[in-house]
Amino acid sequence: MVADEPGMTVARVVPGVAALGELWERVRRKLRAELGEDVVASWFGSLELAGIEGGVAQLSVPTRFLKSWIDTHYADRLRKHFAIDGNAARVEVSVRGAMPARVPVARLNARPNENKAPCEIASPTYLRVEPRLASDTALRQEKKQEAHMPLSTAAALDRQLTFDNFVVGRSNQFACAAARKVAETIGGQAVYNPLYIHAAVGLGKTHLSQAMAHACESEGKRVLYLTADRFMHQFVSALRSQTAIQFKDQMRNIDLLIVDDVQFLQGKTVQQEFCHIINALADSRRQMVVAADRPPADLEGLDERIKSRLAGGLCVEIGAFDEELRRRILERRITAARERDPSFKVPDAVIDFVASAITSNGRDLDGAVNRLLAHVSFAGAHVTVESAETAIRDLIRAREPKRVRVEEILKLVSAHYNVTRADLLSSRRTASVVRPRQIAMYLSKTLTLRSLPEIGRRFGGRDHTTVLHAVRKIEGLIGENQALKDEVGLLKRMLTD
Ligand code: ADP
Ligand code: MG
């Protein structure tokens, strides 16, 4: 039992503190390796492991928002790491202050030997402490530092992302026209408010958003460009350092607020604050621009009021680039690169090849140009279609759908329909086996490069006409039965994602 009466010092003995400190060290190394230093510092910096109790790893964070963010985004990952070697089957994140003050066993951003301090105090996991202990002093110190940090420093703008550098084509002309119109009218009557831009990754949302920011700044307007996670992070810091009012004032004191990647906006408090800010801006007729990877209605976990607010202005989509647009973006990039390095020459045939091979998005087009540049500067060679193909091979290959093996299909189908692999390969003709078997054959035909006879052999030595029959059968059923279509679609996604 944890000692609950105030003033009591010692609680209970579970795994030694030293062992816990080591475990925590291991978990955080894994997190760093998987998520990178930045993510870990942003979201886990203040996460503390208080102890392990009844198979539950007790973690704590300073705010409710951080709790809900970690719960929704990282709970599974944390659980997985704590489960290794049977350390803890569950993970519980609580808000500090909402639970008795404890000496944290370990802190994610503490240096390894800092973890030793509590170990030397005593062996029990939990210690009840008076609020003047070291951890509190540290917290106050931290608050002080945060108070000195500039609030809502906008994310740095990229000088290249201007309207001049934005190539307009069929799929983005409407979005571009709307963005230009908005940029022109800042400071006057907002026409489309908010302007909501959505598109898949790499199609120019950030480019257009920042182009608006540049245009407004050059007119002497006050612009704040933030990504949603920056918005959240700053709001959370402001709450912790008790400067939230300042933060809000600052938000309201601008001509144009741009929030990029708003699909990442999470957490009730943050969303509420976001909603207040949108409303305040709208009421004072100041402009707001929002970019996301999906339309407002599809923003999961976002409050309905915010969704309808976001959808209430002008909503524009940027569609996939057609080949002509890809070609023109490439040409623009190559011209820019040639200004820096006049020896960089790319024949038209190569541009045609790259524009037809890289069908994904602007980011990969950038990647392709960089590889061609590297090729020229390292090999000193002219770019030919052949050398271009080698240089950008990884970009093309990365986009090819994942190869699926018949074995994986058998495994998934048998698990999904609860029949054994042996049943699928057997000659049993009961309905509960026949349909899954046909689906497995259909998936093998559509997801692998195997021929009908090969698939037949993999399914217990069947004839290729049997496989063909199964494929046709499932195709036919999918055409008339939506539920089956969804089910097979789901299986396909599970195999290819
Ligand atoms: P998103 O924010 O939608 O993921 P970005 O705006 O970051 O995409 O665009 C990815 C890359 O493609 C950037 O380098 C950007 O400059 C470039 N890009 C996208 N659209 C265009 C365009 N229409 N003209 C020129 N470059 C573009
Ligand atoms: Mg972006």
Short mmCIF file of C-alpha atoms and ligand atoms in Angstrom, two decimals:
data_model
loop_
_atom_site.label_atom_id
_atom_site.label_comp_id
_atom_site.label_asym_id
_atom_site.label_seq_id
_atom_site.Cartn_x
_atom_site.Cartn_y
_atom_site.Cartn_z
CA MET A 1 0.00 0.00 0.00
CA VAL A 2 1.13 3.50 -0.73
CA ALA A 3 1.30 5.58 2.42
CA ASP A 4 -1.29 8.28 2.05
CA GLU A 5 -1.24 10.18 5.31
CA PRO A 6 0.58 13.47 5.02
CA GLY A 7 3.99 13.48 6.58
CA MET A 8 4.65 9.78 6.13
CA THR A 9 7.83 9.16 4.35
CA VAL A 10 8.02 5.62 3.18
CA ALA A 11 5.66 3.64 1.04
CA ARG A 12 6.20 0.17 -0.23
CA VAL A 13 8.80 -1.99 -1.75
CA VAL A 14 8.39 -3.05 -5.36
CA PRO A 15 11.20 -3.45 -7.89
CA GLY A 16 14.25 -1.62 -6.55
CA VAL A 17 14.58 1.99 -7.56
CA ALA A 18 17.86 1.28 -9.27
CA ALA A 19 16.17 -1.35 -11.40
CA LEU A 20 13.34 1.04 -12.23
CA GLY A 21 15.80 3.75 -13.14
CA GLU A 22 17.50 1.34 -15.51
CA LEU A 23 14.22 0.23 -17.02
CA TRP A 24 13.17 3.82 -17.57
CA GLU A 25 16.54 4.53 -19.17
CA ARG A 26 15.97 1.66 -21.57
CA VAL A 27 12.44 2.76 -22.45
CA ARG A 28 13.56 6.26 -23.20
CA ARG A 29 16.43 5.05 -25.35
CA LYS A 30 13.90 3.10 -27.40
CA LEU A 31 11.62 6.11 -27.71
CA ARG A 32 14.51 8.26 -28.86
CA ALA A 33 15.55 5.70 -31.42
CA GLU A 34 12.02 5.33 -32.75
CA LEU A 35 10.71 8.86 -32.58
CA GLY A 36 13.79 11.05 -32.67
CA GLU A 37 15.15 13.57 -30.25
CA ASP A 38 12.67 16.31 -31.21
CA VAL A 39 9.50 14.38 -30.62
CA VAL A 40 10.79 12.94 -27.38
CA ALA A 41 11.82 16.36 -26.13
CA SER A 42 8.47 17.92 -27.13
CA TRP A 43 6.11 15.34 -25.76
CA PHE A 44 8.03 13.29 -23.24
CA GLY A 45 10.33 15.92 -21.74
CA SER A 46 8.28 16.23 -18.61
CA LEU A 47 7.08 12.63 -18.40
CA GLU A 48 8.10 10.96 -15.16
CA LEU A 49 8.00 7.37 -14.02
CA ALA A 50 6.74 7.26 -10.45
CA GLY A 51 6.87 3.51 -10.06
CA ILE A 52 5.37 0.17 -11.01
CA GLU A 53 2.43 -1.04 -9.02
CA GLY A 54 0.53 -4.27 -9.61
CA GLY A 55 1.89 -4.60 -13.13
CA VAL A 56 0.99 -1.01 -14.01
CA ALA A 57 3.68 1.50 -14.87
CA GLN A 58 2.66 4.78 -13.26
CA LEU A 59 3.69 7.76 -15.32
CA SER A 60 2.90 11.40 -14.79
CA VAL A 61 2.92 14.64 -16.74
CA PRO A 62 2.26 18.22 -15.63
CA THR A 63 -0.84 18.98 -17.71
CA ARG A 64 -4.05 17.32 -18.73
CA PHE A 65 -3.39 18.13 -22.34
CA LEU A 66 -0.07 16.30 -22.32
CA LYS A 67 -1.79 13.35 -20.72
CA SER A 68 -4.44 13.14 -23.40
CA TRP A 69 -1.87 13.61 -26.15
CA ILE A 70 0.31 10.82 -24.83
CA ASP A 71 -2.73 8.62 -24.20
CA THR A 72 -4.01 9.00 -27.74
CA HIS A 73 -0.71 8.91 -29.58
CA TYR A 74 1.87 7.00 -27.62
CA ALA A 75 0.07 4.71 -25.18
CA ASP A 76 0.60 1.59 -27.27
CA ARG A 77 4.24 2.32 -27.81
CA LEU A 78 4.84 2.91 -24.12
CA ARG A 79 2.93 -0.24 -23.23
CA LYS A 80 5.01 -2.24 -25.67
CA HIS A 81 8.29 -1.03 -24.21
CA PHE A 82 7.20 -1.57 -20.64
CA ALA A 83 5.91 -5.04 -21.44
CA ILE A 84 9.35 -6.26 -22.47
CA ASP A 85 10.66 -8.80 -19.95
CA GLY A 86 7.30 -8.64 -18.19
CA ASN A 87 8.03 -5.37 -16.44
CA ALA A 88 4.50 -3.98 -16.63
CA ALA A 89 1.47 -5.06 -18.59
CA ARG A 90 -0.24 -1.67 -18.48
CA VAL A 91 0.71 1.95 -18.48
CA GLU A 92 -1.16 4.68 -16.68
CA VAL A 93 -0.50 8.33 -17.25
CA SER A 94 -1.76 10.77 -14.66
CA VAL A 95 -1.55 14.50 -14.19
CA ARG A 96 0.92 15.50 -11.50
CA GLY A 97 -0.64 17.54 -8.78
CA ALA A 98 -3.70 15.38 -9.26
CA MET A 99 -1.80 12.79 -7.29
CA PRO A 100 0.31 12.94 -4.15
CA ALA A 101 3.73 14.43 -4.65
CA ARG A 102 6.29 11.75 -5.14
CA VAL A 103 9.94 11.77 -5.77
CA PRO A 104 10.11 10.76 -9.37
CA VAL A 105 12.24 7.73 -9.85
CA ALA A 106 13.43 8.94 -13.15
CA ARG A 107 12.80 11.75 -15.50
CA LEU A 108 12.99 11.41 -19.21
CA ASN A 109 15.31 14.33 -19.78
CA ALA A 110 17.51 13.72 -16.76
CA ARG A 111 21.06 12.67 -17.39
CA PRO A 112 21.72 9.04 -16.39
CA ASN A 113 23.59 9.79 -13.16
CA GLU A 114 20.87 12.20 -12.07
CA ASN A 115 18.65 9.18 -11.70
CA LYS A 116 20.88 7.94 -8.97
CA ALA A 117 19.89 10.57 -6.47
CA PRO A 118 16.61 8.99 -5.36
CA CYS A 119 18.23 5.56 -5.28
CA GLU A 120 20.54 6.79 -2.61
CA ILE A 121 17.72 8.13 -0.49
CA ALA A 122 15.99 4.83 0.08
CA SER A 123 15.05 1.66 -1.70
CA PRO A 124 11.23 2.01 -1.77
CA THR A 125 9.65 3.11 -5.00
CA TYR A 126 7.39 5.78 -3.63
CA LEU A 127 8.35 8.42 -1.20
CA ARG A 128 5.89 10.90 0.16
CA VAL A 129 7.64 14.22 0.24
CA GLU A 130 7.06 17.72 1.45
CA PRO A 131 6.77 20.18 -1.35
CA ARG A 132 10.10 21.83 -0.66
CA LEU A 133 12.17 18.93 -1.93
CA ALA A 134 14.56 19.12 -4.81
CA SER A 135 12.09 18.23 -7.55
CA ASP A 136 9.99 21.23 -6.64
CA THR A 137 12.84 23.63 -6.72
CA ALA A 138 13.69 22.30 -10.14
CA LEU A 139 10.12 22.82 -11.28
CA ARG A 140 10.11 26.41 -10.08
CA GLN A 141 13.43 27.00 -11.79
CA GLU A 142 11.97 25.64 -14.99
CA LYS A 143 8.93 27.88 -14.75
CA LYS A 144 11.19 30.86 -14.37
CA GLN A 145 13.12 29.95 -17.46
CA GLU A 146 10.00 29.44 -19.48
CA ALA A 147 8.67 32.83 -18.43
CA HIS A 148 11.71 34.37 -20.08
CA MET A 149 11.24 32.51 -23.31
CA PRO A 150 9.54 34.48 -26.07
CA LEU A 151 6.00 33.26 -26.46
CA SER A 152 4.59 32.10 -29.75
CA THR A 153 7.70 32.68 -31.73
CA ALA A 154 6.43 31.85 -35.15
CA ALA A 155 7.98 28.94 -36.97
CA ALA A 156 10.67 30.30 -39.25
CA LEU A 157 9.41 31.03 -42.73
CA ASP A 158 11.22 29.55 -45.69
CA ARG A 159 12.25 32.35 -48.04
CA GLN A 160 11.77 30.15 -51.08
CA LEU A 161 8.11 29.52 -50.44
CA THR A 162 6.71 32.57 -52.21
CA PHE A 163 3.93 33.12 -54.71
CA ASP A 164 6.60 33.80 -57.35
CA ASN A 165 8.02 30.33 -56.85
CA PHE A 166 4.63 28.65 -56.80
CA VAL A 167 3.88 27.02 -60.14
CA VAL A 168 0.20 27.12 -60.99
CA GLY A 169 -1.48 24.24 -62.77
CA ARG A 170 -4.91 22.76 -63.12
CA SER A 171 -4.98 21.09 -59.71
CA ASN A 172 -3.91 24.09 -57.65
CA GLN A 173 -5.11 27.16 -59.56
CA PHE A 174 -8.21 27.64 -57.46
CA ALA A 175 -6.32 27.31 -54.18
CA CYS A 176 -3.65 29.69 -55.43
CA ALA A 177 -6.19 32.27 -56.59
CA ALA A 178 -7.95 32.14 -53.22
CA ALA A 179 -4.64 32.49 -51.37
CA ARG A 180 -3.65 35.49 -53.46
CA LYS A 181 -7.02 37.11 -52.93
CA VAL A 182 -6.77 36.57 -49.17
CA ALA A 183 -3.24 37.98 -49.07
CA GLU A 184 -4.39 41.09 -50.95
CA THR A 185 -7.23 41.84 -48.62
CA ILE A 186 -5.46 41.41 -45.29
CA GLY A 187 -6.04 44.39 -43.08
CA GLY A 188 -9.23 45.25 -44.90
CA GLN A 189 -12.45 43.25 -44.95
CA ALA A 190 -11.68 39.55 -44.78
CA VAL A 191 -13.49 37.92 -47.70
CA TYR A 192 -13.00 34.24 -47.08
CA ASN A 193 -12.56 33.63 -43.40
CA PRO A 194 -11.14 31.22 -42.56
CA LEU A 195 -9.47 30.07 -45.72
CA TYR A 196 -9.09 26.32 -45.38
CA ILE A 197 -6.61 24.57 -47.68
CA HIS A 198 -6.45 20.82 -47.80
CA ALA A 199 -4.39 18.36 -49.80
CA ALA A 200 -2.37 15.20 -49.50
CA VAL A 201 1.23 15.47 -48.37
CA GLY A 202 3.68 17.40 -50.55
CA LEU A 203 1.14 19.17 -52.76
CA GLY A 204 1.97 22.68 -51.60
CA LYS A 205 -0.15 23.54 -48.54
CA THR A 206 2.82 24.83 -46.58
CA HIS A 207 4.17 26.56 -49.67
CA LEU A 208 0.92 28.46 -50.26
CA SER A 209 0.49 29.27 -46.57
CA GLN A 210 3.96 30.69 -46.29
CA ALA A 211 3.55 32.56 -49.58
CA MET A 212 0.62 34.37 -47.96
CA ALA A 213 2.73 35.06 -44.90
CA HIS A 214 5.53 36.56 -47.00
CA ALA A 215 3.12 38.67 -49.02
CA CYS A 216 1.51 40.08 -45.88
CA GLU A 217 4.76 40.69 -44.08
CA SER A 218 6.10 42.66 -46.99
CA GLU A 219 3.04 44.92 -46.60
CA GLY A 220 3.97 45.52 -42.99
CA LYS A 221 1.15 43.35 -41.63
CA ARG A 222 1.50 41.27 -38.49
CA VAL A 223 1.51 37.60 -39.40
CA LEU A 224 1.79 34.57 -37.20
CA TYR A 225 2.55 31.26 -38.90
CA LEU A 226 2.38 28.20 -36.68
CA THR A 227 2.14 24.50 -37.16
CA ALA A 228 -0.52 22.88 -35.02
CA ASP A 229 1.99 21.10 -32.84
CA ARG A 230 3.87 24.31 -32.25
CA PHE A 231 0.61 25.96 -31.34
CA MET A 232 -0.07 23.21 -28.81
CA HIS A 233 3.41 23.15 -27.44
CA GLN A 234 3.44 26.87 -26.85
CA PHE A 235 0.03 26.85 -25.34
CA VAL A 236 1.07 24.12 -22.96
CA SER A 237 4.25 25.97 -22.02
CA ALA A 238 2.20 29.11 -21.48
CA LEU A 239 -0.13 27.24 -19.15
CA ARG A 240 2.77 25.84 -17.20
CA SER A 241 4.47 29.18 -16.82
CA GLN A 242 1.14 30.84 -16.12
CA THR A 243 1.44 33.19 -19.05
CA ALA A 244 -1.56 31.83 -20.93
CA ILE A 245 -3.27 35.22 -20.94
CA GLN A 246 -0.27 36.78 -22.61
CA PHE A 247 -0.31 33.98 -25.12
CA LYS A 248 -3.96 34.59 -25.93
CA ASP A 249 -3.46 38.34 -26.20
CA GLN A 250 -0.62 37.81 -28.57
CA MET A 251 -2.77 35.58 -30.72
CA ARG A 252 -5.45 38.21 -30.93
CA ASN A 253 -3.06 40.96 -31.75
CA ILE A 254 -2.28 39.99 -35.31
CA ASP A 255 -3.63 40.57 -38.82
CA LEU A 256 -3.19 37.07 -40.11
CA LEU A 257 -2.97 33.79 -38.25
CA ILE A 258 -1.91 30.72 -40.19
CA VAL A 259 -2.13 27.31 -38.58
CA ASP A 260 -0.56 24.56 -40.66
CA ASP A 261 -1.16 20.79 -40.34
CA VAL A 262 -4.21 21.32 -38.19
CA GLN A 263 -4.99 17.58 -38.33
CA PHE A 264 -2.47 17.29 -35.49
CA LEU A 265 -4.41 19.56 -33.17
CA GLN A 266 -5.29 17.39 -30.20
CA GLY A 267 -6.48 17.73 -26.66
CA LYS A 268 -9.63 19.31 -25.28
CA THR A 269 -8.07 22.37 -23.62
CA VAL A 270 -6.00 23.22 -26.65
CA GLN A 271 -8.97 22.76 -28.97
CA GLN A 272 -11.12 24.99 -26.81
CA GLU A 273 -8.44 27.64 -26.87
CA PHE A 274 -8.10 27.28 -30.60
CA CYS A 275 -11.86 27.72 -30.92
CA HIS A 276 -11.79 30.92 -28.83
CA ILE A 277 -9.01 32.29 -30.96
CA ILE A 278 -10.80 31.55 -34.23
CA ASN A 279 -13.93 33.17 -32.91
CA ALA A 280 -12.09 36.22 -31.65
CA LEU A 281 -10.33 36.65 -34.98
CA ALA A 282 -13.53 36.17 -36.93
CA ASP A 283 -15.41 38.65 -34.74
CA SER A 284 -12.80 41.31 -35.27
CA ARG A 285 -12.74 40.42 -38.98
CA ARG A 286 -9.15 39.40 -39.01
CA GLN A 287 -7.92 36.69 -41.30
CA MET A 288 -7.23 33.12 -40.43
CA VAL A 289 -5.76 30.46 -42.73
CA VAL A 290 -5.79 26.80 -41.92
CA ALA A 291 -4.07 23.96 -43.77
CA ALA A 292 -4.68 20.27 -43.26
CA ASP A 293 -4.33 16.96 -45.00
CA ARG A 294 -8.10 16.38 -45.10
CA PRO A 295 -11.36 18.36 -45.30
CA PRO A 296 -12.80 19.79 -42.06
CA ALA A 297 -15.46 17.11 -41.71
CA ASP A 298 -12.81 14.39 -41.65
CA LEU A 299 -10.73 15.90 -38.85
CA GLU A 300 -10.93 13.19 -36.23
CA GLY A 301 -11.31 14.04 -32.61
CA LEU A 302 -11.94 17.70 -33.34
CA ASP A 303 -14.86 19.39 -31.68
CA GLU A 304 -17.92 19.76 -33.96
CA ARG A 305 -18.07 23.50 -33.33
CA ILE A 306 -14.52 23.93 -34.54
CA LYS A 307 -15.20 21.81 -37.59
CA SER A 308 -18.18 23.88 -38.60
CA ARG A 309 -16.25 27.08 -37.93
CA LEU A 310 -13.44 25.86 -40.16
CA ALA A 311 -15.84 24.81 -42.87
CA GLY A 312 -17.68 28.14 -42.67
CA GLY A 313 -15.22 30.16 -44.74
CA LEU A 314 -13.79 29.04 -48.03
CA CYS A 315 -12.56 25.51 -48.34
CA VAL A 316 -10.20 24.71 -51.21
CA GLU A 317 -8.47 21.53 -52.20
CA ILE A 318 -5.22 21.02 -54.04
CA GLY A 319 -5.44 17.91 -56.19
CA ALA A 320 -2.70 15.56 -57.37
CA PHE A 321 -0.21 17.08 -59.83
CA ASP A 322 -0.67 16.14 -63.45
CA GLU A 323 2.39 15.38 -65.54
CA GLU A 324 2.51 18.83 -67.05
CA LEU A 325 2.57 20.53 -63.65
CA ARG A 326 5.25 18.13 -62.43
CA ARG A 327 7.31 18.98 -65.47
CA ARG A 328 6.98 22.71 -64.91
CA ILE A 329 7.86 22.44 -61.22
CA LEU A 330 10.93 20.42 -62.18
CA GLU A 331 11.96 23.00 -64.77
CA ARG A 332 11.58 25.76 -62.21
CA ARG A 333 13.74 23.87 -59.73
CA ILE A 334 16.40 23.09 -62.27
CA THR A 335 16.57 26.71 -63.40
CA ALA A 336 17.00 27.80 -59.79
CA ALA A 337 19.74 25.23 -59.26
CA ARG A 338 21.51 26.34 -62.42
CA GLU A 339 21.71 29.88 -61.11
CA ARG A 340 23.87 28.51 -58.33
CA ASP A 341 25.76 26.03 -60.47
CA PRO A 342 25.86 26.93 -64.19
CA SER A 343 27.29 23.51 -65.09
CA PHE A 344 24.05 21.82 -64.06
CA LYS A 345 22.36 20.92 -67.32
CA VAL A 346 19.44 18.58 -67.60
CA PRO A 347 18.27 17.51 -71.06
CA ASP A 348 14.54 17.69 -71.86
CA ALA A 349 14.36 13.93 -72.20
CA VAL A 350 15.49 13.55 -68.59
CA ILE A 351 12.93 16.08 -67.38
CA ASP A 352 10.26 14.15 -69.27
CA PHE A 353 11.43 10.93 -67.71
CA VAL A 354 11.47 12.28 -64.14
CA ALA A 355 8.09 13.97 -64.57
CA SER A 356 6.56 10.70 -65.71
CA ALA A 357 8.34 8.52 -63.14
CA ILE A 358 7.75 10.58 -60.00
CA THR A 359 4.03 10.79 -59.73
CA SER A 360 3.71 11.39 -56.04
CA ASN A 361 4.29 14.98 -54.92
CA GLY A 362 6.41 18.09 -54.71
CA ARG A 363 8.65 16.69 -52.04
CA ASP A 364 9.77 13.83 -54.23
CA LEU A 365 10.30 16.20 -57.15
CA ASP A 366 12.63 18.18 -54.88
CA GLY A 367 14.33 14.95 -53.90
CA ALA A 368 14.81 14.01 -57.55
CA VAL A 369 16.41 17.35 -58.42
CA ASN A 370 18.75 17.05 -55.44
CA ARG A 371 19.84 13.61 -56.53
CA LEU A 372 20.48 14.79 -60.06
CA LEU A 373 22.54 17.67 -58.67
CA ALA A 374 24.53 15.32 -56.46
CA HIS A 375 25.08 13.04 -59.42
CA VAL A 376 26.51 15.87 -61.49
CA SER A 377 28.71 17.25 -58.75
CA PHE A 378 30.12 13.89 -57.61
CA ALA A 379 30.41 12.10 -60.91
CA GLY A 380 31.05 15.27 -62.91
CA ALA A 381 28.93 13.61 -65.53
CA HIS A 382 26.14 14.83 -67.74
CA VAL A 383 22.75 13.60 -66.77
CA THR A 384 21.29 11.06 -69.13
CA VAL A 385 17.98 9.25 -68.85
CA GLU A 386 19.91 6.19 -67.79
CA SER A 387 21.91 7.90 -65.06
CA ALA A 388 18.79 9.75 -63.93
CA GLU A 389 17.02 6.46 -63.57
CA THR A 390 19.77 5.19 -61.28
CA ALA A 391 19.88 8.43 -59.32
CA ILE A 392 16.17 8.51 -58.52
CA ARG A 393 15.59 4.78 -58.32
CA ASP A 394 14.96 4.80 -54.59
CA LEU A 395 12.31 7.50 -54.97
CA ILE A 396 10.43 5.43 -57.49
CA ARG A 397 10.89 2.19 -55.68
CA ALA A 398 9.67 3.62 -52.39
CA ARG A 399 6.35 4.33 -54.08
CA GLU A 400 5.87 0.84 -55.47
CA PRO A 401 3.26 -1.10 -53.56
CA LYS A 402 4.63 -3.53 -51.02
CA ARG A 403 5.25 -7.07 -52.25
CA VAL A 404 2.97 -9.58 -50.59
CA ARG A 405 3.75 -13.27 -50.21
CA VAL A 406 1.24 -16.12 -50.53
CA GLU A 407 2.34 -17.33 -47.12
CA GLU A 408 1.30 -14.03 -45.52
CA ILE A 409 -2.07 -14.24 -47.24
CA LEU A 410 -2.66 -17.76 -45.92
CA LYS A 411 -1.73 -16.64 -42.43
CA LEU A 412 -3.96 -13.59 -42.42
CA VAL A 413 -6.97 -15.28 -44.02
CA SER A 414 -6.83 -18.26 -41.66
CA ALA A 415 -6.58 -15.94 -38.65
CA HIS A 416 -9.36 -13.70 -39.92
CA TYR A 417 -11.85 -16.50 -40.67
CA ASN A 418 -10.73 -18.73 -37.89
CA VAL A 419 -9.85 -21.70 -40.09
CA THR A 420 -6.50 -23.46 -40.06
CA ARG A 421 -3.89 -23.14 -42.76
CA ALA A 422 -4.24 -26.88 -43.32
CA ASP A 423 -7.98 -26.40 -43.95
CA LEU A 424 -7.25 -23.78 -46.58
CA LEU A 425 -4.92 -26.16 -48.39
CA SER A 426 -7.10 -29.24 -47.88
CA SER A 427 -9.83 -30.55 -50.16
CA ARG A 428 -12.57 -29.94 -47.58
CA ARG A 429 -15.64 -28.47 -49.21
CA THR A 430 -17.65 -27.10 -46.28
CA ALA A 431 -18.82 -23.53 -46.82
CA SER A 432 -16.87 -22.25 -43.81
CA VAL A 433 -13.66 -23.29 -45.56
CA VAL A 434 -14.53 -22.80 -49.22
CA ARG A 435 -15.19 -19.06 -49.08
CA PRO A 436 -12.02 -18.15 -47.11
CA ARG A 437 -10.01 -20.36 -49.48
CA GLN A 438 -11.45 -18.54 -52.50
CA ILE A 439 -10.72 -15.18 -50.91
CA ALA A 440 -7.14 -16.26 -50.21
CA MET A 441 -6.73 -17.31 -53.86
CA TYR A 442 -8.24 -14.06 -55.05
CA LEU A 443 -5.86 -12.07 -52.85
CA SER A 444 -2.93 -14.14 -54.11
CA LYS A 445 -3.85 -13.37 -57.68
CA THR A 446 -4.36 -9.65 -57.13
CA LEU A 447 -1.55 -8.90 -54.68
CA THR A 448 1.30 -11.14 -55.83
CA LEU A 449 2.96 -11.66 -59.20
CA ARG A 450 2.35 -15.42 -59.07
CA SER A 451 0.69 -17.10 -62.05
CA LEU A 452 -2.52 -19.12 -61.73
CA PRO A 453 -0.69 -22.50 -61.90
CA GLU A 454 1.81 -21.35 -59.26
CA ILE A 455 -1.02 -20.27 -56.96
CA GLY A 456 -2.72 -23.60 -57.54
CA ARG A 457 0.43 -25.41 -56.44
CA ARG A 458 0.67 -23.25 -53.31
CA PHE A 459 -2.93 -24.16 -52.43
CA GLY A 460 -2.41 -27.88 -51.98
CA GLY A 461 -1.63 -28.73 -55.61
CA ARG A 462 -4.83 -27.48 -57.21
CA ASP A 463 -5.40 -26.99 -60.91
CA HIS A 464 -5.07 -23.48 -62.34
CA THR A 465 -8.73 -23.58 -63.48
CA THR A 466 -9.78 -23.94 -59.84
CA VAL A 467 -7.85 -20.80 -58.98
CA LEU A 468 -9.37 -18.96 -61.92
CA HIS A 469 -12.83 -20.04 -60.85
CA ALA A 470 -12.17 -18.76 -57.30
CA VAL A 471 -10.89 -15.41 -58.58
CA ARG A 472 -13.93 -14.93 -60.83
CA LYS A 473 -16.27 -16.01 -58.07
CA ILE A 474 -14.91 -13.44 -55.59
CA GLU A 475 -14.83 -10.71 -58.22
CA GLY A 476 -18.47 -11.41 -58.93
CA LEU A 477 -19.48 -11.44 -55.27
CA ILE A 478 -17.59 -8.23 -54.53
CA GLY A 479 -19.55 -6.55 -57.31
CA GLU A 480 -22.89 -7.27 -55.66
CA ASN A 481 -22.09 -7.48 -51.96
CA GLN A 482 -20.82 -4.30 -50.31
CA ALA A 483 -20.04 -5.98 -46.99
CA LEU A 484 -17.82 -8.54 -48.68
CA LYS A 485 -16.21 -5.81 -50.72
CA ASP A 486 -15.33 -3.89 -47.54
CA GLU A 487 -14.04 -7.03 -45.90
CA VAL A 488 -11.77 -7.96 -48.79
CA GLY A 489 -10.67 -4.33 -49.00
CA LEU A 490 -9.71 -4.44 -45.36
CA LEU A 491 -7.72 -7.65 -45.82
CA LYS A 492 -5.92 -6.07 -48.77
CA ARG A 493 -5.00 -3.04 -46.73
CA MET A 494 -3.78 -5.17 -43.87
CA LEU A 495 -1.50 -6.99 -46.27
CA THR A 496 -0.16 -4.00 -48.14
CA ASP A 497 0.14 -1.24 -45.52
P1 ADP B 1 2.55 20.13 -48.02
O1 ADP B 1 2.67 21.20 -47.00
O2 ADP B 1 1.26 20.13 -48.74
O3 ADP B 1 2.90 18.77 -47.53
P2 ADP B 1 4.72 21.56 -49.24
O4 ADP B 1 4.11 22.90 -49.37
O5 ADP B 1 5.70 21.36 -48.17
O6 ADP B 1 3.61 20.43 -49.17
O7 ADP B 1 5.38 21.18 -50.64
C1 ADP B 1 6.38 20.19 -50.79
C2 ADP B 1 7.45 20.67 -51.76
O8 ADP B 1 6.90 20.79 -53.05
C3 ADP B 1 7.98 22.04 -51.39
O9 ADP B 1 9.34 22.09 -51.68
C4 ADP B 1 7.21 22.96 -52.28
O10 ADP B 1 7.95 24.13 -52.55
C5 ADP B 1 7.01 22.12 -53.51
N1 ADP B 1 5.80 22.49 -54.23
C6 ADP B 1 4.54 22.07 -53.98
N2 ADP B 1 3.67 22.64 -54.83
C7 ADP B 1 4.40 23.44 -55.62
C8 ADP B 1 4.08 24.30 -56.71
N3 ADP B 1 2.83 24.44 -57.16
N4 ADP B 1 5.08 24.98 -57.30
C9 ADP B 1 6.35 24.84 -56.87
N5 ADP B 1 6.72 24.04 -55.86
C10 ADP B 1 5.77 23.35 -55.23
MG MG B 2 3.13 21.01 -44.95
#
